[in-house]
XYZ file of C-alpha atoms in Angstrom:
770
model
C 0.094 -0.289 0.166
C 0.975 3.617 -0.944
C 1.475 5.572 2.115
C -1.589 8.393 1.646
C 0.637 11.434 1.167
C 2.794 9.567 -1.543
C -0.462 8.391 -3.131
C -1.920 11.835 -3.490
C 1.320 13.359 -4.823
C 1.472 10.689 -7.631
C -2.330 11.070 -8.878
C -2.216 14.938 -8.919
C 0.924 14.122 -10.909
C -0.972 11.531 -13.120
C -3.504 14.293 -13.640
C -1.296 17.140 -14.804
C 0.872 14.484 -17.205
C -2.761 13.532 -18.704
C -3.291 17.398 -19.500
C -0.502 17.603 -20.821
C -0.511 14.432 -23.229
C 2.648 12.583 -21.821
C 0.726 9.462 -20.953
C 0.307 7.001 -23.320
C -3.459 5.216 -23.340
C -3.552 1.453 -23.483
C -4.639 0.917 -27.077
C -0.883 3.107 -27.948
C 1.310 0.727 -25.528
C -0.444 -1.911 -27.296
C 0.143 -1.029 -30.536
C 3.692 -0.550 -30.032
C 4.281 -3.731 -28.157
C 2.630 -5.783 -30.513
C 5.006 -4.118 -33.561
C 8.077 -4.881 -30.975
C 6.441 -8.854 -30.699
C 5.795 -9.104 -34.464
C 9.513 -8.338 -35.377
C 11.581 -9.762 -32.292
C 9.130 -12.040 -30.101
C 9.699 -15.642 -29.214
C 8.195 -16.976 -32.201
C 10.307 -14.936 -34.528
C 13.351 -15.973 -32.795
C 12.904 -19.577 -32.221
C 12.467 -19.789 -36.206
C 15.873 -18.088 -37.191
C 19.306 -19.626 -36.805
C 22.813 -18.780 -38.362
C 23.737 -15.264 -39.650
C 20.290 -14.651 -39.843
C 19.829 -15.098 -36.427
C 23.443 -13.310 -35.414
C 22.613 -10.328 -37.998
C 18.683 -10.264 -36.527
C 19.951 -9.871 -32.691
C 23.550 -8.205 -32.995
C 23.909 -6.238 -36.156
C 24.821 -2.794 -35.665
C 21.771 -1.442 -38.357
C 18.501 -0.558 -38.144
C 16.800 -4.021 -38.208
C 18.434 -5.611 -35.025
C 17.276 -6.348 -31.683
C 19.775 -4.447 -30.324
C 19.188 -1.193 -31.889
C 15.443 -1.535 -31.288
C 16.181 -1.949 -27.580
C 18.423 1.225 -27.475
C 17.944 3.428 -30.418
C 14.892 3.062 -32.755
C 12.787 6.329 -32.287
C 9.968 6.737 -34.477
C 6.560 6.611 -34.965
C 6.748 2.670 -35.119
C 8.594 2.262 -32.139
C 9.915 5.061 -29.452
C 12.541 2.821 -27.796
C 13.580 5.503 -25.050
C 9.763 5.549 -23.747
C 10.375 2.322 -22.740
C 13.127 2.782 -20.492
C 16.760 3.837 -21.609
C 19.588 1.062 -21.575
C 22.290 3.813 -22.766
C 25.429 3.892 -21.040
C 28.567 1.873 -20.725
C 29.882 0.615 -24.575
C 28.963 -1.937 -27.157
C 30.051 -4.340 -25.119
C 27.386 -4.696 -22.844
C 25.595 -6.663 -25.441
C 27.508 -9.503 -25.117
C 28.908 -9.285 -28.632
C 28.802 -6.636 -31.264
C 30.646 -5.983 -34.286
C 33.704 -3.781 -35.313
C 32.275 -0.934 -37.832
C 36.028 -0.739 -39.448
C 36.928 -4.454 -39.418
C 33.779 -6.162 -39.373
C 34.736 -8.479 -37.002
C 33.160 -10.011 -34.007
C 34.183 -9.050 -30.402
C 33.445 -10.208 -27.109
C 34.499 -9.938 -23.630
C 35.078 -6.906 -22.320
C 37.003 -3.283 -22.937
C 39.966 -4.614 -20.653
C 39.911 -8.158 -22.497
C 38.306 -8.159 -25.798
C 38.117 -11.703 -27.538
C 37.728 -11.826 -31.766
C 35.158 -14.527 -32.651
C 34.662 -16.144 -36.017
C 31.294 -15.891 -37.483
C 30.800 -19.571 -36.380
C 31.489 -18.557 -32.536
C 29.567 -15.405 -33.083
C 26.430 -17.627 -34.007
C 26.914 -19.815 -31.206
C 27.047 -16.810 -28.941
C 23.604 -15.770 -30.500
C 22.272 -19.019 -30.312
C 22.987 -18.856 -26.366
C 21.280 -15.565 -25.912
C 18.507 -16.514 -27.923
C 17.602 -19.483 -25.881
C 17.917 -17.677 -23.058
C 15.485 -15.096 -23.871
C 13.094 -17.884 -24.934
C 13.439 -19.669 -21.412
C 12.932 -16.156 -19.606
C 9.853 -15.042 -21.403
C 8.122 -18.865 -20.224
C 9.102 -17.831 -16.397
C 7.529 -14.279 -17.501
C 4.544 -16.291 -18.742
C 4.114 -18.496 -15.929
C 4.649 -15.853 -13.110
C 1.148 -14.967 -11.257
C -0.563 -11.565 -12.177
C -0.061 -9.266 -9.527
C 2.704 -11.293 -8.050
C 4.032 -10.827 -4.314
C 7.457 -10.475 -3.279
C 7.929 -14.173 -2.683
C 6.591 -14.581 -6.282
C 9.519 -12.225 -8.116
C 12.092 -13.646 -5.503
C 11.361 -16.982 -7.465
C 11.415 -15.522 -10.584
C 14.709 -13.701 -9.901
C 15.944 -17.133 -8.882
C 14.958 -19.030 -12.062
C 15.988 -16.475 -14.340
C 19.464 -16.585 -12.721
C 19.263 -19.796 -13.236
C 17.678 -20.392 -16.641
C 18.812 -17.679 -18.105
C 22.124 -16.210 -16.364
C 23.799 -14.572 -19.394
C 20.976 -12.424 -20.119
C 18.693 -11.521 -17.618
C 21.173 -9.715 -15.363
C 21.646 -7.380 -18.361
C 20.086 -3.861 -18.993
C 19.388 -5.156 -22.459
C 17.740 -8.580 -21.786
C 15.925 -6.798 -18.810
C 13.897 -4.341 -21.560
C 13.579 -7.340 -23.699
C 11.538 -9.265 -21.050
C 9.644 -6.445 -20.124
C 8.484 -5.392 -23.763
C 6.843 -8.838 -24.192
C 5.653 -9.001 -19.984
C 4.606 -5.053 -20.012
C 2.219 -5.658 -17.362
C 4.446 -7.802 -15.030
C 8.003 -6.208 -15.667
C 8.901 -2.289 -14.808
C 10.725 -0.285 -17.353
C 13.717 0.621 -15.139
C 16.325 -1.553 -16.224
C 18.798 -0.641 -13.670
C 18.511 -2.297 -10.251
C 19.945 0.812 -8.521
C 17.332 3.159 -10.357
C 14.698 0.810 -8.813
C 15.585 1.219 -5.308
C 16.005 4.945 -5.966
C 12.422 5.250 -7.139
C 11.002 2.984 -4.389
C 12.795 5.307 -1.786
C 11.080 8.181 -3.226
C 7.572 6.311 -2.524
C 9.181 6.182 0.749
C 9.341 2.106 0.676
C 12.052 -0.069 2.192
C 13.758 -2.044 -1.038
C 13.264 -6.321 -0.531
C 15.984 -7.572 1.366
C 16.750 -9.912 -0.698
C 20.093 -9.314 -3.049
C 19.980 -6.688 -5.658
C 18.481 -8.311 -8.519
C 16.635 -6.469 -11.281
C 13.588 -8.329 -10.730
C 13.473 -8.546 -7.081
C 11.523 -5.062 -7.133
C 8.901 -5.287 -9.934
C 6.093 -6.315 -7.809
C 6.072 -3.461 -5.736
C 5.402 -1.124 -8.953
C 2.930 -3.554 -10.195
C 0.944 -3.261 -6.793
C 1.617 0.591 -7.164
C 0.234 0.854 -10.830
C -2.834 -1.120 -9.798
C -3.623 0.884 -6.985
C -3.397 4.195 -8.798
C -5.420 2.335 -11.596
C -2.693 2.958 -14.345
C -0.523 0.806 -16.675
C 2.932 0.108 -15.577
C 4.626 1.851 -18.344
C 2.456 5.320 -17.234
C 3.565 4.597 -13.627
C 7.456 4.786 -14.037
C 6.750 8.052 -16.509
C 4.938 9.705 -12.996
C 8.029 8.327 -10.941
C 10.360 9.981 -13.389
C 8.272 13.553 -13.000
C 8.286 13.007 -9.185
C 11.383 11.670 -8.363
C 13.775 12.994 -10.967
C 17.096 11.839 -11.813
C 19.020 9.479 -9.385
C 21.171 10.773 -6.692
C 23.452 10.201 -3.901
C 23.265 10.959 -0.260
C 26.260 12.362 1.873
C 26.870 12.925 5.663
C 29.182 16.179 6.003
C 30.276 16.600 9.199
C 29.799 20.194 10.739
C 32.604 20.303 13.411
C 36.377 20.953 13.211
C 37.038 18.691 15.964
C 37.805 21.443 18.221
C 33.835 21.377 19.451
C 30.738 20.083 18.137
C 29.056 21.306 15.255
C 31.103 24.818 15.293
C 30.697 25.313 11.552
C 27.140 24.484 11.264
C 26.261 28.261 11.296
C 28.531 28.900 8.376
C 26.872 26.121 6.087
C 23.440 26.816 7.243
C 23.825 30.983 6.700
C 25.771 30.527 3.593
C 23.816 28.092 2.186
C 26.636 25.410 1.283
C 28.324 22.719 2.984
C 32.191 23.015 3.612
C 34.902 21.276 4.780
C 38.468 22.323 5.991
C 42.039 21.337 4.930
C 42.861 25.045 4.886
C 46.193 24.505 3.808
C 45.687 22.518 0.411
C 44.814 25.340 -1.341
C 42.275 25.809 -4.400
C 41.374 22.566 -5.495
C 39.143 23.507 -8.726
C 41.638 22.310 -11.396
C 41.433 18.530 -9.681
C 40.032 15.737 -11.938
C 39.050 12.228 -11.572
C 42.200 10.555 -12.611
C 44.956 9.155 -11.148
C 47.082 11.528 -11.475
C 44.835 14.150 -9.466
C 44.522 11.243 -6.440
C 48.428 11.123 -6.560
C 48.653 14.832 -6.530
C 46.177 15.608 -3.742
C 47.949 12.767 -1.489
C 51.242 14.468 -2.067
C 49.738 17.677 -0.839
C 48.188 16.253 2.105
C 51.202 15.068 3.434
C 53.069 18.023 3.016
C 50.291 20.392 4.107
C 48.713 18.404 6.863
C 51.275 15.628 7.786
C 50.072 12.535 9.309
C 49.977 8.668 8.969
C 49.775 6.963 5.453
C 46.543 5.766 7.137
C 45.224 9.184 8.003
C 46.487 10.939 4.888
C 45.136 8.225 2.601
C 41.447 8.419 4.575
C 41.373 12.429 4.034
C 42.483 12.056 0.564
C 39.190 10.171 0.125
C 36.935 12.299 1.540
C 38.264 15.476 -0.174
C 38.240 13.778 -3.601
C 34.464 13.066 -2.644
C 33.978 16.017 -1.410
C 35.402 18.223 -4.718
C 34.628 15.416 -7.379
C 32.304 12.645 -5.955
C 29.424 14.906 -4.859
C 27.080 15.497 -8.032
C 24.889 18.605 -8.715
C 21.164 17.528 -7.280
C 22.924 15.016 -4.818
C 21.730 15.207 -1.144
C 24.042 16.414 1.720
C 23.099 15.889 5.475
C 24.975 18.084 7.148
C 25.428 16.390 10.798
C 27.233 16.253 14.245
C 27.715 12.891 15.589
C 24.798 10.762 14.590
C 22.187 14.186 14.874
C 21.367 15.027 11.411
C 20.978 19.297 11.721
C 20.208 19.801 8.144
C 19.428 18.166 4.735
C 20.152 19.994 1.458
C 20.187 19.701 -2.652
C 23.719 20.389 -4.016
C 23.363 23.085 -6.498
C 26.390 23.516 -8.639
C 30.663 22.797 -8.447
C 32.861 22.866 -5.977
C 34.011 26.389 -4.771
C 37.077 27.580 -2.868
C 37.039 30.592 0.085
C 40.467 31.829 0.659
C 39.297 33.672 3.510
C 37.861 30.934 5.204
C 39.249 27.814 7.607
C 36.201 25.778 6.044
C 37.371 27.158 2.233
C 36.522 23.996 0.432
C 32.782 24.593 -0.397
C 29.704 23.426 -2.240
C 26.346 25.454 -2.892
C 23.533 23.775 -1.489
C 19.523 24.513 -1.260
C 18.411 23.332 2.308
C 15.342 21.561 1.776
C 14.811 20.940 5.684
C 16.349 22.347 9.042
C 15.151 19.882 11.787
C 16.957 18.074 13.681
C 17.023 14.391 14.077
C 18.816 11.014 14.768
C 19.953 8.734 12.281
C 18.048 5.294 13.143
C 20.913 3.562 12.392
C 24.022 5.975 12.487
C 27.005 5.691 9.768
C 29.899 7.623 8.670
C 30.500 9.017 12.213
C 34.441 8.914 11.797
C 34.561 10.968 9.134
C 33.807 14.296 7.664
C 32.162 13.046 3.911
C 30.763 9.690 3.949
C 28.344 8.621 1.318
C 25.073 7.324 3.251
C 24.417 3.811 1.804
C 24.965 1.093 4.117
C 21.747 1.347 6.097
C 18.624 2.249 3.759
C 16.334 3.290 6.828
C 18.592 6.272 7.081
C 17.843 7.115 3.432
C 14.007 6.497 4.138
C 14.005 8.738 7.265
C 15.946 11.765 5.245
C 13.055 11.101 2.446
C 10.685 11.562 4.901
C 11.683 14.780 6.482
C 12.487 16.557 3.209
C 8.879 15.333 1.367
C 6.962 16.263 4.540
C 8.525 19.306 5.690
C 7.835 22.897 4.313
C 10.960 24.403 2.932
C 12.950 26.290 5.422
C 12.559 30.002 5.416
C 15.242 32.129 3.758
C 18.561 33.162 5.533
C 19.296 36.026 5.434
C 56.865 49.319 -9.400
C 57.497 47.655 -12.008
C 61.004 45.068 -12.354
C 63.694 46.061 -14.583
C 63.391 44.016 -18.123
C 65.106 40.548 -17.534
C 68.193 40.531 -18.968
C 71.453 37.637 -19.710
C 74.530 37.550 -17.668
C 76.145 39.738 -20.296
C 73.788 42.516 -19.324
C 71.753 42.245 -23.062
C 67.971 41.696 -23.116
C 66.759 38.431 -22.557
C 64.614 37.193 -25.430
C 61.006 35.546 -24.897
C 61.019 31.756 -24.790
C 59.546 29.858 -27.985
C 55.973 29.137 -26.489
C 54.239 25.862 -27.588
C 51.119 25.115 -29.261
C 48.572 27.541 -30.319
C 50.401 30.571 -28.653
C 54.040 29.578 -30.325
C 52.138 29.672 -33.351
C 50.638 33.070 -32.619
C 54.292 33.878 -31.150
C 55.563 33.454 -34.767
C 53.208 35.379 -36.784
C 53.165 38.211 -34.613
C 57.441 38.163 -35.037
C 56.965 37.937 -38.754
C 53.842 40.368 -39.304
C 53.418 42.002 -36.278
C 49.700 41.426 -36.467
C 47.553 38.808 -36.967
C 44.009 37.443 -37.354
C 42.546 34.081 -35.632
C 39.530 32.798 -37.503
C 37.500 29.999 -37.166
C 33.704 28.465 -36.506
C 32.371 29.983 -32.756
C 33.638 28.268 -29.774
C 36.963 27.127 -30.818
C 39.164 29.292 -28.573
C 40.327 32.227 -30.368
C 39.669 34.817 -27.603
C 40.802 32.592 -24.934
C 44.489 31.911 -26.930
C 44.758 35.441 -27.948
C 44.689 36.375 -24.541
C 47.002 33.213 -23.035
C 49.449 34.362 -25.800
C 49.050 37.413 -25.302
C 49.613 37.806 -21.368
C 52.593 35.332 -21.677
C 54.498 37.471 -23.980
C 54.168 40.472 -22.593
C 55.172 39.026 -18.984
C 57.929 37.068 -20.706
C 59.487 40.432 -22.224
C 58.993 42.320 -18.818
C 59.581 40.379 -15.888
C 61.181 36.967 -17.770
C 58.331 34.514 -16.344
C 55.031 33.193 -17.646
C 52.069 35.509 -16.710
C 50.802 32.587 -14.333
C 54.052 32.999 -12.256
C 53.997 36.910 -11.966
C 53.003 38.368 -8.468
C 49.953 39.888 -8.143
C 51.185 43.896 -8.777
C 53.159 42.167 -11.882
C 50.457 40.627 -13.136
C 48.426 44.096 -13.058
C 51.541 45.739 -15.064
C 50.590 43.279 -17.816
C 46.630 43.129 -17.535
C 45.990 46.335 -16.362
C 43.599 47.643 -13.781
C 39.646 49.129 -14.560
C 41.073 51.690 -16.899
C 42.555 49.073 -18.739
C 45.852 50.419 -19.290
C 48.112 47.253 -18.922
C 50.493 46.121 -21.367
C 47.392 43.774 -23.178
C 44.453 45.550 -23.001
C 40.817 44.321 -25.352
C 38.659 45.993 -27.455
C 35.745 44.677 -29.392
C 34.311 45.798 -32.804
C 30.495 46.325 -33.980
C 28.560 47.778 -36.451
C 28.277 51.128 -34.414
C 32.339 51.175 -33.609
C 33.982 53.740 -35.637
C 36.861 55.479 -36.329
C 36.274 58.149 -33.687
C 36.560 54.979 -31.301
C 39.565 53.673 -32.552
C 41.945 56.407 -33.612
C 40.501 59.632 -32.567
C 37.528 61.864 -32.994
C 35.337 64.487 -31.366
C 32.902 63.296 -28.330
C 30.286 64.979 -26.934
C 30.445 66.082 -23.317
C 28.610 68.354 -20.857
C 30.848 71.248 -19.245
C 28.231 73.897 -17.213
C 25.620 72.478 -18.688
C 26.279 72.835 -22.221
C 26.721 70.503 -24.613
C 30.151 70.595 -26.571
C 32.782 68.489 -28.410
C 36.004 67.181 -27.436
C 38.565 65.481 -29.484
C 39.885 62.497 -27.934
C 42.050 59.673 -28.615
C 40.754 56.085 -29.479
C 41.972 53.111 -28.355
C 44.811 52.118 -30.603
C 45.881 55.868 -30.371
C 46.489 55.616 -26.343
C 48.224 52.276 -26.938
C 50.717 53.630 -29.474
C 51.242 56.770 -27.623
C 51.826 54.355 -24.499
C 54.321 51.961 -26.314
C 56.157 54.904 -27.919
C 56.851 56.276 -24.188
C 58.018 52.789 -22.965
C 59.945 51.267 -25.679
C 61.809 48.380 -23.765
C 58.005 47.053 -23.449
C 56.147 45.204 -25.719
C 52.105 46.652 -26.131
C 49.275 43.841 -27.238
C 45.736 44.897 -28.689
C 43.396 42.640 -28.856
C 40.396 43.080 -31.265
C 37.150 40.372 -30.449
C 34.926 40.087 -33.177
C 37.315 42.250 -35.498
C 34.539 41.277 -38.494
C 31.485 42.661 -36.926
C 33.024 46.260 -37.546
C 33.443 48.455 -40.886
C 37.174 47.515 -40.809
C 38.465 50.005 -43.624
C 36.387 52.656 -41.664
C 37.712 51.865 -38.721
C 41.436 51.825 -39.371
C 41.346 54.604 -41.937
C 44.963 55.385 -43.053
C 46.438 53.206 -40.070
C 46.441 50.108 -42.614
C 49.187 52.000 -44.726
C 51.524 52.173 -41.644
C 50.872 48.768 -39.941
C 53.102 46.511 -41.948
C 56.251 45.694 -39.954
C 58.426 47.502 -42.499
C 56.288 51.012 -42.403
C 56.469 50.739 -38.464
C 58.284 54.218 -37.049
C 56.930 55.887 -40.565
C 55.214 59.056 -39.736
C 51.306 59.730 -40.949
C 49.580 63.064 -40.561
C 45.849 62.400 -38.850
C 43.245 64.063 -40.772
C 40.976 65.146 -37.966
C 43.345 66.806 -35.171
C 46.470 67.262 -37.798
C 48.757 64.918 -35.452
C 51.409 63.352 -36.581
C 51.426 59.664 -35.821
C 53.500 56.749 -36.136
C 53.008 52.937 -34.959
C 56.087 52.064 -32.840
C 57.572 48.893 -33.492
C 56.706 47.713 -30.064
C 52.887 47.191 -30.524
C 51.164 44.283 -31.634
C 47.524 43.327 -32.558
C 45.427 40.327 -32.445
C 41.993 40.034 -33.489
C 39.726 37.400 -33.597
C 36.650 36.618 -36.284
C 33.710 33.818 -36.172
C 33.226 32.405 -39.438
C 30.025 31.797 -38.604
C 29.416 35.655 -38.805
C 31.296 36.441 -42.110
C 33.644 34.565 -44.274
C 37.409 35.405 -44.211
C 37.479 35.676 -47.399
C 35.027 38.699 -47.277
C 37.976 40.996 -45.653
C 39.355 44.117 -47.340
C 42.270 42.803 -49.497
C 44.925 45.087 -48.124
C 44.028 44.484 -44.387
C 44.758 40.701 -45.794
C 47.970 41.449 -47.177
C 48.949 43.351 -44.006
C 47.457 40.541 -41.455
C 48.444 36.970 -40.855
C 46.002 34.417 -40.306
C 45.876 31.362 -38.088
C 42.646 29.023 -38.297
C 41.194 27.599 -35.390
C 38.750 24.736 -35.642
C 37.235 22.409 -33.901
C 39.557 20.031 -31.593
C 37.551 16.796 -29.959
C 40.750 15.879 -29.061
C 40.985 18.640 -26.380
C 37.986 16.759 -24.462
C 40.361 13.933 -23.926
C 38.669 10.683 -22.634
C 35.919 12.666 -20.888
C 32.541 10.651 -20.617
C 29.928 12.383 -19.123
C 26.091 10.687 -18.607
C 27.137 7.854 -21.073
C 28.257 10.397 -23.724
C 32.008 10.481 -24.941
C 32.296 14.173 -25.410
C 35.149 13.808 -28.202
C 33.045 11.477 -30.255
C 30.039 12.998 -29.643
C 31.096 16.292 -30.987
C 32.633 15.208 -34.124
C 29.906 13.147 -34.970
C 27.684 16.280 -34.191
C 29.475 18.634 -36.567
C 29.530 15.727 -38.939
C 26.268 16.119 -39.173
C 26.376 19.967 -39.376
C 28.747 19.655 -42.770
C 26.503 17.485 -43.933
C 23.281 19.421 -43.125
C 23.702 22.789 -43.029
C 24.713 23.744 -46.537
C 27.721 25.307 -48.544
C 29.446 27.212 -45.597
C 28.911 24.439 -43.164
C 32.751 24.135 -42.628
C 32.426 27.191 -40.871
C 29.287 26.915 -38.813
C 30.752 23.768 -36.466
C 30.329 23.505 -32.991
C 33.398 24.441 -31.295
C 35.358 22.325 -28.126
C 35.298 25.310 -25.761
C 31.078 24.941 -24.985
C 32.341 21.486 -23.743
C 34.828 22.716 -21.525
C 35.183 24.675 -17.854
C 37.557 26.900 -18.168
C 40.291 24.714 -19.648
C 39.150 21.138 -18.695
C 36.430 19.134 -20.197
C 33.168 19.176 -18.123
C 33.073 16.911 -15.515
C 29.266 15.986 -14.975
C 26.057 15.845 -16.721
C 24.524 18.624 -15.477
C 27.124 21.089 -16.941
C 26.550 19.437 -20.590
C 23.097 19.435 -20.484
C 22.738 23.419 -19.885
C 26.050 23.983 -22.637
C 23.576 21.929 -24.469
C 20.637 23.932 -23.800
C 21.601 27.339 -23.543
C 24.223 27.723 -26.126
C 24.494 24.619 -28.823
C 21.102 24.060 -29.383
C 19.940 27.768 -30.087
C 23.422 28.071 -32.551
C 22.313 24.995 -34.394
C 18.532 26.764 -34.522
C 20.162 29.753 -35.590
C 22.300 27.767 -38.214
C 19.161 26.226 -39.637
C 16.567 29.150 -39.623
C 13.045 28.188 -41.614
C 14.761 24.717 -42.520
C 13.706 22.357 -39.921
C 14.438 19.419 -41.920
C 18.165 20.282 -41.877
C 18.113 20.640 -37.789
C 16.442 17.528 -37.374
C 19.173 15.980 -39.451
C 21.446 16.945 -37.087
C 19.937 16.782 -33.894
C 17.862 13.406 -34.491
C 14.443 12.793 -33.583
C 14.783 12.391 -30.220
C 15.391 15.693 -29.687
C 12.625 17.385 -31.451
C 8.970 17.034 -32.016
C 8.281 16.426 -35.706
C 4.693 17.216 -35.290
C 5.310 20.467 -33.353
C 7.996 21.654 -35.271
C 10.327 22.715 -31.930
C 12.928 21.354 -29.601
C 11.905 18.801 -26.729
C 12.967 21.280 -23.858
C 10.901 18.769 -21.260
C 13.900 16.497 -21.943
C 16.239 18.451 -19.884
C 13.821 18.877 -17.222
C 14.969 16.661 -13.783
C 14.366 13.259 -14.130
C 14.842 13.083 -17.955
C 18.742 12.486 -17.687
C 17.883 8.733 -19.328
C 15.799 9.981 -22.099
C 18.018 12.684 -22.894
C 21.285 10.547 -23.352
C 18.977 8.214 -25.532
C 18.176 11.204 -27.760
C 21.664 11.876 -28.007
C 23.187 8.978 -29.084
C 20.161 7.998 -31.202
C 22.231 9.851 -34.615
C 24.874 8.272 -33.687
C 24.959 4.968 -32.122
C 28.644 3.912 -33.423
C 30.025 6.479 -30.732
C 29.574 3.648 -28.315
C 32.048 1.311 -29.675
C 34.692 4.419 -29.662
C 38.019 3.998 -27.850
C 36.370 6.557 -25.159
C 33.331 4.675 -24.334
C 35.084 1.701 -24.565
C 37.795 2.768 -21.899
C 35.489 4.439 -19.791
C 33.731 1.252 -19.211
C 36.873 -0.736 -17.747
C 38.163 2.633 -15.768
C 37.458 1.983 -12.020
C 37.012 5.245 -9.938
C 37.910 5.500 -6.296
C 35.807 8.457 -6.014
C 33.272 7.056 -3.396
C 35.520 4.881 -1.268
C 34.454 4.529 2.039
C 37.183 5.287 4.540
C 36.885 5.759 8.472
C 38.617 8.423 10.467
C 38.085 10.380 13.150
C 35.749 13.624 12.109
C 37.249 16.520 12.007
C 40.506 15.397 13.352
C 42.153 15.698 9.823
C 41.221 19.238 9.349
């Protein structure tokens, strides 16, 4: 029986989703089930053998069983509707065929094994026979079975279908053939998560995929809706799966002495202040080793204590995800329950500097029924499900809490001669080479390829090396201000941005209105480039850099005027007379200019010929290698971006190469996005609007690029509901639909073999290591 408050909430959501047209009728569901059964039902599979069986089940084409289970998404059969099995690699199907070599493979990412066609057929036969036995076991299961009935089903499937029953695709196959007996939650952790959201304690008999199904059948019957629609309601109410974390509130000197900071600051926080800012750490062995070394140096203790501290800090910075629930605790007493709302932050002015922002959901105090993690500061609560149930009861029953209110000398060599800047590497090295040859350059490419980032990085380092003999990041704060400037922008590196209203008077000189004693008058003022040139002429031992962002958005011939004549390297120092002021003007040899332009706005071929001759050019294109092997929410970022841009080039039109999506959209700072929440924001707020602009009034092109899963073909708009809480699995499914082959990419395969120790439970005295 559902608790009354839970039943009321679920019924209200049923009415809401029905009104929004998101629940399917029995007739619609039966049509989809019938379509699937007609192609892959037990009668069909039983009559197949040899390569026909192998290809029907496992070929990487749109007619195979595995494709229908994971990617098929059209009016005939919307596979994502019946539960996601996205994630992992193609190894999850037991066998698959490499696209490049047409070789059948089995095993695991760490231990792949090539198969002959005969061996692959033998595997397909084994899987087919087990699927048929599983279907028969479900047929014999009593309707509205009890926990004991499903416990018996679990044991029978473990015995008669051991190779397929505990795989997500096997579970989905059984669900589609017995949709009134088996839920469409194909992951056992997902099943238990939604039982907790219904305030039900999961059955105790292990972690099998079939143990919990009877609970969902009973709930659907109580609400008088189909099992399929129950799951849609649970997705809508419960949101995406998340973890629960106990966070200590003491530094070890007094109980809960940092709870006011957390409560009033809407955050959870931990100590270890000597470690400094950990924002650049990532989920890798290198970062774990670096943190271990840093702890040993800054907070020396026994190797065991250092290891425990490392695991806790690593969990706090990288293990806790947005939307996870935190229990701020003093011993076994929970002081507040909150939801994590953002990534790791660092407050250098606090003795508890490492922070995660939180929205407090309940500020009631209560005791854990079975206290756990008492000897740690950061602990994932999962050992005792009664603690999770009590936390859910508190959150679901509690109203939201009320709101809480002198420049250094130039670097020289031993003989007193001026020290030259070292040769920079990578893109900055290319910029350096062009500037030395031409004096000015334009960096061009599609949006999001890092043009402004690399322009600033190169200019800061070149100015810093020439003036101080060090990279910009190695400078003291006062020296950094010499390079980067202050609020008046008078540093060695300066930035301006062209736009349609930007003119000669902004860049070189011109009359500007001003009010004097209540009267409007016009005064001659120097523009951005003239001011920089004057400063450079007065400091010839330094190098000055002007970065012109979006240079192609301005009327360049009008803005530059006669400056074009004296920009060339061999004409630096040559005098010209400015027509407005009559001043004699020269471009000093220590002035360098870097422009950036998006080729999505205007092709480089349209630039003025005189300008082209005086500038060098560097093209920056999307570079998926920068994303390394990062995988978020089962999406391998690099292969996904490559596949997306391939479709852009195929469907946008003649200039499509310049309209690709840059890798910077998938970066946070200089590193790949670490979590699915950040990826969703980038996709929804940046990438999709850009593609909509590219495909303006060409819905078919947008559909070909994004796929049917992300678009509502009938209403001709983006399915924005996929970005709401609880829709992550369906969103992943939609994103992988147009490019299922990336699941066999090295990134996807290797991600499956990596074992992260991000959620290691280590015991130690709370606060003692801080």
